[in-house]
Short mmCIF file of C-alpha atoms in Angstrom, two decimals:
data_model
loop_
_atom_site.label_atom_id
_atom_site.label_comp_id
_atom_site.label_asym_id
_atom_site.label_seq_id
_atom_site.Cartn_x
_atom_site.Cartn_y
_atom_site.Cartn_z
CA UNK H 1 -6.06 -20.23 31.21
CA UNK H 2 -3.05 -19.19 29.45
CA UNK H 3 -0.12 -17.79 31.72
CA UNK H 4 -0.73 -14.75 31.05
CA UNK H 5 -4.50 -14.34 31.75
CA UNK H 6 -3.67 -15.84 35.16
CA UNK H 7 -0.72 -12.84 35.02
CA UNK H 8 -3.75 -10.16 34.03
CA UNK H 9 -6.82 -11.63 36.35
CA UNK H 10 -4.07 -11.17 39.16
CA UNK H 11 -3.48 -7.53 38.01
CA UNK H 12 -7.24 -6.85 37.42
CA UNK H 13 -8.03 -8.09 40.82
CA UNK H 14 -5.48 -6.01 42.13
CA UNK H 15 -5.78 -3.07 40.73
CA UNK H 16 -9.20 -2.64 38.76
CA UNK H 17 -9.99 -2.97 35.02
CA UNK H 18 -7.37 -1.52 32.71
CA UNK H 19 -8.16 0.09 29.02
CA UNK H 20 -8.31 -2.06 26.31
CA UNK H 21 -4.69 -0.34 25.43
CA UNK H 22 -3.28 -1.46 28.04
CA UNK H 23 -4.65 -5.03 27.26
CA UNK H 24 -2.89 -5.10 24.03
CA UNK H 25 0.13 -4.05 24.40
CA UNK H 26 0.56 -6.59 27.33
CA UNK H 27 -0.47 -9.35 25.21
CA UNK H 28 1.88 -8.70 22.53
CA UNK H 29 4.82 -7.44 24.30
CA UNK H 30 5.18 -8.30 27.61
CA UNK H 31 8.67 -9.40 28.23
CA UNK H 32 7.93 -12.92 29.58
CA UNK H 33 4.69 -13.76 27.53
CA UNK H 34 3.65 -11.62 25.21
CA UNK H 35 2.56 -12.80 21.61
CA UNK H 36 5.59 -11.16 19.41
CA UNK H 37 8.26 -11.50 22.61
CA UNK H 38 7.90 -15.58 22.04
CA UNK H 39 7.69 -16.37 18.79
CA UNK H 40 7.74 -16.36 15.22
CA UNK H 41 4.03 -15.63 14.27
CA UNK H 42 3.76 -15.89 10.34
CA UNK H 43 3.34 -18.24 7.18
CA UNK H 44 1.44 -21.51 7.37
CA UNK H 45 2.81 -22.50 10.78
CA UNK H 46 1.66 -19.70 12.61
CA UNK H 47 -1.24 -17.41 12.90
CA UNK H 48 -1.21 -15.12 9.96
CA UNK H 49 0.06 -14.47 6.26
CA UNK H 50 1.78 -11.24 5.20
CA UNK H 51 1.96 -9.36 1.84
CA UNK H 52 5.63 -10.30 1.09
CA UNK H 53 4.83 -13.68 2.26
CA UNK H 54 2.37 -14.13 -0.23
CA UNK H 55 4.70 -12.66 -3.57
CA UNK H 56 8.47 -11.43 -3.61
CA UNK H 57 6.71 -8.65 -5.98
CA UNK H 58 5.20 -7.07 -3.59
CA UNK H 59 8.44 -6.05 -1.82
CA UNK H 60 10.22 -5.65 -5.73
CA UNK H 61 8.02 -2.98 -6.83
CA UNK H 62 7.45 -0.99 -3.17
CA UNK H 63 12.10 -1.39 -3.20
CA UNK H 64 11.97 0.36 -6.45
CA UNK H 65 9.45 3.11 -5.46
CA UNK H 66 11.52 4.05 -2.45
CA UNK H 67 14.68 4.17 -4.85
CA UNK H 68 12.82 6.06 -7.42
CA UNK H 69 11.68 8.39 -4.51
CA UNK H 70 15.74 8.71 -3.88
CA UNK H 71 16.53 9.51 -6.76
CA UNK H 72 14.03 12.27 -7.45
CA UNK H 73 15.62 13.90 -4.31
CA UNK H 74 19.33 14.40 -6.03
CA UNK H 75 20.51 10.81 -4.67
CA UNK H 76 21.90 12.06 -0.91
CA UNK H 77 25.30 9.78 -0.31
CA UNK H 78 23.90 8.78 2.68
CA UNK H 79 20.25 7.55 4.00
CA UNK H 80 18.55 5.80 6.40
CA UNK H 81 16.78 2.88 4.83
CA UNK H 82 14.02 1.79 7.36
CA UNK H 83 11.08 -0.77 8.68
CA UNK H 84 9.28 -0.72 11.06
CA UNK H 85 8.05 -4.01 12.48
CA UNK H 86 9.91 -6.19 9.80
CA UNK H 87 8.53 -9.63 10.15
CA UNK H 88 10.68 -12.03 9.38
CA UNK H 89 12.87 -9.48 7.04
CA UNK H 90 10.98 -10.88 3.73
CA UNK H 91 9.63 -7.65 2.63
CA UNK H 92 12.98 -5.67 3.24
CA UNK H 93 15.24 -8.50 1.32
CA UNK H 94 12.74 -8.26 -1.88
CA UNK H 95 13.52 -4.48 -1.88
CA UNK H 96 16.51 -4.41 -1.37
CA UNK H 97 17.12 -7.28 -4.19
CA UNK H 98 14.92 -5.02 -6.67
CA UNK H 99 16.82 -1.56 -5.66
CA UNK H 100 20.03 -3.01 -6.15
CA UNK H 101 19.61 -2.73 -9.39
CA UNK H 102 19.78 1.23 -9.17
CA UNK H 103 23.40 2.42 -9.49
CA UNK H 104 24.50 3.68 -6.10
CA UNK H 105 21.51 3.32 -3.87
CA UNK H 106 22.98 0.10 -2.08
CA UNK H 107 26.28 1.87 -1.59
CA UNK H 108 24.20 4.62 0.35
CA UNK H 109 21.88 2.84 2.15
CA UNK H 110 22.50 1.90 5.57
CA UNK H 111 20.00 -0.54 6.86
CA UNK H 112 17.87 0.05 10.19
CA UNK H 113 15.09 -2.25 11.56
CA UNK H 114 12.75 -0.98 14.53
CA UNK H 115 11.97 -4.09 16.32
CA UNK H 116 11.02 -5.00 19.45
CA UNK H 117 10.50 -8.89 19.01
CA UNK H 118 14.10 -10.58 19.95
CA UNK H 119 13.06 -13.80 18.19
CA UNK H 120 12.02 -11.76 15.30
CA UNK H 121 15.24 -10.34 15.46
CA UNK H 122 17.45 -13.28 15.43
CA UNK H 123 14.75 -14.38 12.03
CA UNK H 124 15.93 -11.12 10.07
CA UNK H 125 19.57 -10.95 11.01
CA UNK H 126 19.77 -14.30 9.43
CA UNK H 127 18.10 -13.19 6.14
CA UNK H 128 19.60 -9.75 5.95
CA UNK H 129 23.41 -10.11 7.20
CA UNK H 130 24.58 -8.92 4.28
CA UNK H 131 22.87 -5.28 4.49
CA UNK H 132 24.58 -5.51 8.07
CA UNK H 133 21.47 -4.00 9.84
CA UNK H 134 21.36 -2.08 12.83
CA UNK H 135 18.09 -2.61 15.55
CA UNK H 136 16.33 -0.18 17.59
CA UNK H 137 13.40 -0.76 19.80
CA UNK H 138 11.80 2.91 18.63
CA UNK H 139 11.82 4.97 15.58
CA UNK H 140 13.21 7.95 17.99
CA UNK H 141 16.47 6.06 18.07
CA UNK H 142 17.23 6.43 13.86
CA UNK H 143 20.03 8.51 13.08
CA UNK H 144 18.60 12.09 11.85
CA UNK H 145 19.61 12.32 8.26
CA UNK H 146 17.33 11.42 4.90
CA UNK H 147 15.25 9.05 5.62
CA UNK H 148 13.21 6.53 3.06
CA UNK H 149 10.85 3.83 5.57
CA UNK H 150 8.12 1.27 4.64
CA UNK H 151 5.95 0.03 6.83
CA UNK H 152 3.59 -2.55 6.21
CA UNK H 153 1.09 -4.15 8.79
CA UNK H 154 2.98 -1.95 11.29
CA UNK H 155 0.29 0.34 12.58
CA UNK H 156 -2.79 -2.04 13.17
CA UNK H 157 -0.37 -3.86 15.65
CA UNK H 158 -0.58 -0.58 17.72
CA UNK H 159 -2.21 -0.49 21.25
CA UNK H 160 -6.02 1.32 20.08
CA UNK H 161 -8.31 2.55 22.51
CA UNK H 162 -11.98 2.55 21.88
CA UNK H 163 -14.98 5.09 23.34
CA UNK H 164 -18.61 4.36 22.77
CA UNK H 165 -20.97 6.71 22.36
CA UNK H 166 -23.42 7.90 24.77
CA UNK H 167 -25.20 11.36 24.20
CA UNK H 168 -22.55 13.69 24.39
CA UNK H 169 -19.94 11.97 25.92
CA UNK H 170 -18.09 8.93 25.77
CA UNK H 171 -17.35 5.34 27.68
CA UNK H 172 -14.04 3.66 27.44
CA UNK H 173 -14.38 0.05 27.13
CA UNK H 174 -12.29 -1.88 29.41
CA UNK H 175 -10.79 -5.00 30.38
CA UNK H 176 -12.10 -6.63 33.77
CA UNK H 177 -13.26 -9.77 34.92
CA UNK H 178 -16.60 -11.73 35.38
CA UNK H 179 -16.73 -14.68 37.13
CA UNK H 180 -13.11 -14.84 37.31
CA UNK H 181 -12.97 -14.61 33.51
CA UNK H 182 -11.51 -11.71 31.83
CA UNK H 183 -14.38 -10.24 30.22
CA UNK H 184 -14.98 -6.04 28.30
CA UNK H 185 -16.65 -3.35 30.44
CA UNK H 186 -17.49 0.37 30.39
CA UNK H 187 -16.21 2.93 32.19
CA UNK H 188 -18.38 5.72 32.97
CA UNK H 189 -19.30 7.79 29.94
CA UNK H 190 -17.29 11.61 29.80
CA UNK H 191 -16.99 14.62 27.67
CA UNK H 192 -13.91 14.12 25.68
CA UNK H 193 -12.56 17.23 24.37
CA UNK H 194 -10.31 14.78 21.29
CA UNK H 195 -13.17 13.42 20.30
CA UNK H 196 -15.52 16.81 20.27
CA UNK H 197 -15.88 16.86 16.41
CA UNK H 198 -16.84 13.25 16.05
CA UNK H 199 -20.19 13.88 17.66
CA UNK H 200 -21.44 15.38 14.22
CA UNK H 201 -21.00 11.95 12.32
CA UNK H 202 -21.91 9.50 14.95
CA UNK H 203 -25.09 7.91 17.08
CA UNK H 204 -25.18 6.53 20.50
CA UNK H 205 -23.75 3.46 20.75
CA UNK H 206 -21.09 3.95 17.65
CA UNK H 207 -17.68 3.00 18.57
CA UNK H 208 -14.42 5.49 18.01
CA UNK H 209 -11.21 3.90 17.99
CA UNK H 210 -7.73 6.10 18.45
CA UNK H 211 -4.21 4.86 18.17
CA UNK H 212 -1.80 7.54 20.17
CA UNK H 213 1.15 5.42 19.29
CA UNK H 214 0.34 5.53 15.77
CA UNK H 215 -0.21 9.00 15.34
CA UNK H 216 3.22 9.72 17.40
CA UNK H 217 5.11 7.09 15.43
CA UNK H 218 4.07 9.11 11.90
CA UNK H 219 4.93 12.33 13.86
CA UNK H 220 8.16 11.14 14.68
CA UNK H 221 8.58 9.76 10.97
CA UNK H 222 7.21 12.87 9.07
CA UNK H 223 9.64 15.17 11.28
CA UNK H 224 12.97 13.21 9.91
CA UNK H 225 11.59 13.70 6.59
CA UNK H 226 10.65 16.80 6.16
CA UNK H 227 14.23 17.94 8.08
CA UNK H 228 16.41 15.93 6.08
CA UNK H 229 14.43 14.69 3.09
CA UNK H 230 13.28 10.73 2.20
CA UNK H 231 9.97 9.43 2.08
CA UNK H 232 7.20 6.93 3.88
CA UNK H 233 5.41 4.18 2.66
CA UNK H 234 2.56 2.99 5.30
CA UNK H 235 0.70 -0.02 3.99
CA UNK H 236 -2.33 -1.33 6.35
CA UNK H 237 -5.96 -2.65 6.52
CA UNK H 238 -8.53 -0.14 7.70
CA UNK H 239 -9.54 3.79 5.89
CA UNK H 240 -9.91 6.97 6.47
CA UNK H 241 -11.36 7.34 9.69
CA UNK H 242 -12.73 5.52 12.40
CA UNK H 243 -16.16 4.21 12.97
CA UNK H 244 -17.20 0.48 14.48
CA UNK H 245 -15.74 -1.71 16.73
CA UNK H 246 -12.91 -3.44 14.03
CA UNK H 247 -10.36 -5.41 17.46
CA UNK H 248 -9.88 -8.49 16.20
CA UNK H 249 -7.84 -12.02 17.24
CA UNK H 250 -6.02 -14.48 14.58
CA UNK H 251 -5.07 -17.78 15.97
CA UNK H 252 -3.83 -20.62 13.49
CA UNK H 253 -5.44 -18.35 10.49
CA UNK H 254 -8.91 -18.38 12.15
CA UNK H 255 -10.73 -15.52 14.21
CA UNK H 256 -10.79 -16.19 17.79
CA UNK H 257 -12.22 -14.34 20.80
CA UNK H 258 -9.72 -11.57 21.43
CA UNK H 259 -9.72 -12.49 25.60
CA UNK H 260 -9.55 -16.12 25.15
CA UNK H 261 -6.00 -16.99 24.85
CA UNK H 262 -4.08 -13.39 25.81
CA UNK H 263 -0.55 -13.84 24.48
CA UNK H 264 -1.26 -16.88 22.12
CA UNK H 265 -3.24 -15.03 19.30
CA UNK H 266 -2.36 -11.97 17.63
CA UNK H 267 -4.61 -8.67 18.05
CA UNK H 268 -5.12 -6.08 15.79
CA UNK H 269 -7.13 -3.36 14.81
CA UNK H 270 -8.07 -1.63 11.41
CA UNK H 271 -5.81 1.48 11.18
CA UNK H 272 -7.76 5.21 10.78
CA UNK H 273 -5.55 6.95 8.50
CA UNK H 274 -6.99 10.53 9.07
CA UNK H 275 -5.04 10.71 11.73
CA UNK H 276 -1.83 9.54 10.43
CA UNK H 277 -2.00 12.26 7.35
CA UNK H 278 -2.70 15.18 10.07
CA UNK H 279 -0.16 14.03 12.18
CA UNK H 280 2.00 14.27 9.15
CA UNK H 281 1.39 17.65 7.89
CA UNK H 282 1.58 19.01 11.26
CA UNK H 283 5.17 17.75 11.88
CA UNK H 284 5.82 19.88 8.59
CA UNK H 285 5.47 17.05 5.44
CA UNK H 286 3.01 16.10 2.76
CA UNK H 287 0.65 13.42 2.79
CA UNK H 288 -0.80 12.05 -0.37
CA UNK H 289 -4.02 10.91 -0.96
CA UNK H 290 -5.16 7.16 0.27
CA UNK H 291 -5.68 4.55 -1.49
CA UNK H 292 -6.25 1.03 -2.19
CA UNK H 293 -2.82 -1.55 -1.82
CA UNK H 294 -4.15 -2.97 -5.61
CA UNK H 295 -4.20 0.74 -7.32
CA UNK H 296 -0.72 1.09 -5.64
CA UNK H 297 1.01 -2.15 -7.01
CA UNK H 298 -0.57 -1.69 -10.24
CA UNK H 299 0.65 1.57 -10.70
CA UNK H 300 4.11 0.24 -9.70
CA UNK H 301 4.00 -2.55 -12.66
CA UNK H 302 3.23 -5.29 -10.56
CA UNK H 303 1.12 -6.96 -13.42
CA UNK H 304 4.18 -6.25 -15.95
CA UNK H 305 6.85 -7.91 -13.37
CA UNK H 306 4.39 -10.99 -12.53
CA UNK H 307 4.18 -11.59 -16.45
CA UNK H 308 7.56 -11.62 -16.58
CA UNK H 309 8.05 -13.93 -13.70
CA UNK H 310 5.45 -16.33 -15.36
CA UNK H 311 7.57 -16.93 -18.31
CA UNK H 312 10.13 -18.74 -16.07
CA UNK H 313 7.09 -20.99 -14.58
CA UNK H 314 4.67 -23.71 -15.02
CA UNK H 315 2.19 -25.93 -13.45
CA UNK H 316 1.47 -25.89 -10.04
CA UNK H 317 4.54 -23.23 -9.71
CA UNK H 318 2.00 -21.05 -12.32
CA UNK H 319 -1.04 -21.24 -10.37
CA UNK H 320 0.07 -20.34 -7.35
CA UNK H 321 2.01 -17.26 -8.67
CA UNK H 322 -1.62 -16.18 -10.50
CA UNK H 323 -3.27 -16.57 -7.45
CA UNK H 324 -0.67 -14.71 -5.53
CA UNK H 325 -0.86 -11.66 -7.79
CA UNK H 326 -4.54 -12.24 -7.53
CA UNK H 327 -4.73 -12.01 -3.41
CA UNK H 328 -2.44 -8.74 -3.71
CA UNK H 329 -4.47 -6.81 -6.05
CA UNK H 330 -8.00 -7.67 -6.55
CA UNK H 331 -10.39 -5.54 -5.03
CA UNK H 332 -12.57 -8.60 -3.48
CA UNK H 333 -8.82 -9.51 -1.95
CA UNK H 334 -6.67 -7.90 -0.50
CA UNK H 335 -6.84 -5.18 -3.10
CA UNK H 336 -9.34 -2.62 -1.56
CA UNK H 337 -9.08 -3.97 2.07
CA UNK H 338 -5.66 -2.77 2.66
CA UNK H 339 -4.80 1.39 2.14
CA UNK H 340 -1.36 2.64 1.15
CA UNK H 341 -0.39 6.53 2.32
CA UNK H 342 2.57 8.05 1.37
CA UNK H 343 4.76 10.80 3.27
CA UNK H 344 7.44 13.51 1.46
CA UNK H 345 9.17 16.82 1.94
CA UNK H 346 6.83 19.40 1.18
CA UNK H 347 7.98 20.52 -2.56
CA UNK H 348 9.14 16.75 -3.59
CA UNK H 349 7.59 15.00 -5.77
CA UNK H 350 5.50 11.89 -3.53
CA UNK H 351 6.58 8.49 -4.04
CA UNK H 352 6.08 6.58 -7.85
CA UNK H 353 2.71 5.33 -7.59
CA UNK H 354 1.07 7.90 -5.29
CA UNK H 355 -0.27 10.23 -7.94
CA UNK H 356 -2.70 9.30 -10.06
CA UNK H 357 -1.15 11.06 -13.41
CA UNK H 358 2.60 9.16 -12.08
CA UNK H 359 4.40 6.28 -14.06
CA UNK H 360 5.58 3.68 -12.04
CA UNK H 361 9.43 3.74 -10.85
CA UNK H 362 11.75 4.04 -13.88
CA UNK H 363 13.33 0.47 -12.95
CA UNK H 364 10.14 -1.48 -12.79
CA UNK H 365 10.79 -3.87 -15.45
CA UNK H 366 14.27 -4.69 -14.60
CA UNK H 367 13.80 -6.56 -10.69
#
């Protein structure tokens, strides 16, 4: 038993079984042992693999989209160039590297990170000292002027809570014990006025998932923009809307039990994006249409800037960098699996890439 069950079988006992929400969050941010509190989670020595892990084109041609993006709104002198959840800082240094290369957009930039993780912290102020970043632990804390954010694997990090179906009403699963063991439960099934129009495409026994957090984060996002101009990037597995039971564990790259080793494994859930694009337009932005992370990149010239890579390569050096552009863009990959949605001022022009009759950013070629 890991500290932190013993920490959450004492609280159970205590005080009764608490929604899976609550169960998350605790495991990957409590102060003392949560997952993201302790560590360093990503590449080969840790749990999971990220996008910019995988290619420094990934982060290249999203950097130029966001500049592009910056430039179709008259180039303001001064933005707020954002991330939520940054990792290790990889995907914000291969941006920044590829918009450099559009006159002025360094020189306006000023960098903020919303993270919550102090070790991740110390990981990114080592990569990105140069951009002299500034750290928040919530997006509410950005200063309000235009505002250009990416996040990627941000949202399925988010504390879900999921209802099962039973005639008309619905029973939040929990997290109790059995035995001593933590172990998922039921509570008693209710009428649930939020989830009132989902009755007409589901059966008993379907699972709904909903992520407040994430719908208040885009809120809170799509607000900035459409007051002060910018644009959103949101990058993460899952689609339009929610249906099936998708919380999952990662431990050492492999699926574990999500209740096995609370605060050692990482928890997730596939993101419903529905929710995200109303919560959008009803803070006063557009949302674009979804779609798949491999349309995306390849509308961005990802294929055009790994060719050009490949020319400096060979060998082993060569394979991996095909197979790399490969796992980013191939529908049996990570192609299809993960969604991209984009936010913008109502009247702007969305973000290169996010219409289907749009070149990719002007600078493409040049990262």
């Amino acid at each position: 038993m890991t500290p932190l069950a013993r920490a959450l079988t004492r609280r159970i006992s205590s005080c009764g079984p608490m929604p899976l929400s609550d169960y998350m969050a605790t495991c990957l941010l409590d102060p003392e042992h949560g997952y993201y509190t302790t560590r360093d989670p990503m590449g080969a020595a840790g749990d999971f693999t990220t996008a910019p892990e995988i290619s420094q084109m990934f982060g290249e041609v999203l950097g130029l989209a966001l500049a592009q993006s910056w430039a179709d709104q008259a180039a303001p002198a001064r933005f707020v160039l954002a991330e939520p959840g940054p990792g290790r800082g990889t995907l914000m240094a291969d941006m920044l590297r590829a918009a450099g290369r559009v006159p002025g957009f360094l020189a306006a930039a000023r960098l903020h990170l919303v993270e919550a993780s102090p070790a991740l912290r110390a990981v990114q102020a080592a990569k990105l000292a140069a951009f002299q970043p500034h750290w928040h632990t919530g997006l509410s804390e950005l200063p309000e002027a235009p505002l250009f954010l990416v996040a990627n694997e941000f949202f399925d990090a988010l504390p879900i809570r999921q209802f099962v179906r039973h005639h008309d009403g619905w029973a939040e699963r929990q997290v109790g014990l059995s035995g001593g063991t933590l172990a998922f439960g039921l509570a008693p099934p209710l009428p649930l006025a939020a989830l009132a129009a989902r009755l007409a495409d589901t059966r008993e026994g379907d699972v709904v998932e909903t992520c407040a957090p994430a719908e208040a984060a885009v809120a809170e996002i799509a607000r900035r923009i459409a007051a002060h101009g910018g644009a959103a990037i949101f990058i993460d597995y899952g689609g339009w809307q929610s249906l099936g039971d998708t919380f999952q564990a990662l431990r050492k790259h492999a699926p574990c039990n999500p209740l096995e080793r609370p605060g050692e494994a990482d928890l997730t859930a596939h993101v419903a994006f529905a929710p995200l694009a109303a919560a959008a337009r009803a803070a006063g932005a557009a949302a674009s249409a979804l779609i798949p992370q491999g349309v995306l990149l390849e509308r961005l010239g990802v294929t055009e800037r790994a060719r050009r890579l490949a020319q400096q390569l060979s060998g082993a050096a060569l394979e991996n960098h095909i197979a790399a552009h490969r796992r980013l863009t191939h529908p049996q990959e990570m192609g299809n699996l993960f969604k991209a949605l984009a936010i913008h001022p109502l009247g702007a022009p969305p973000p290169a890439g996010f219409a289907p009759d749009q070149p990719k950013a002007d600078h493409a070629h040049d990262a």
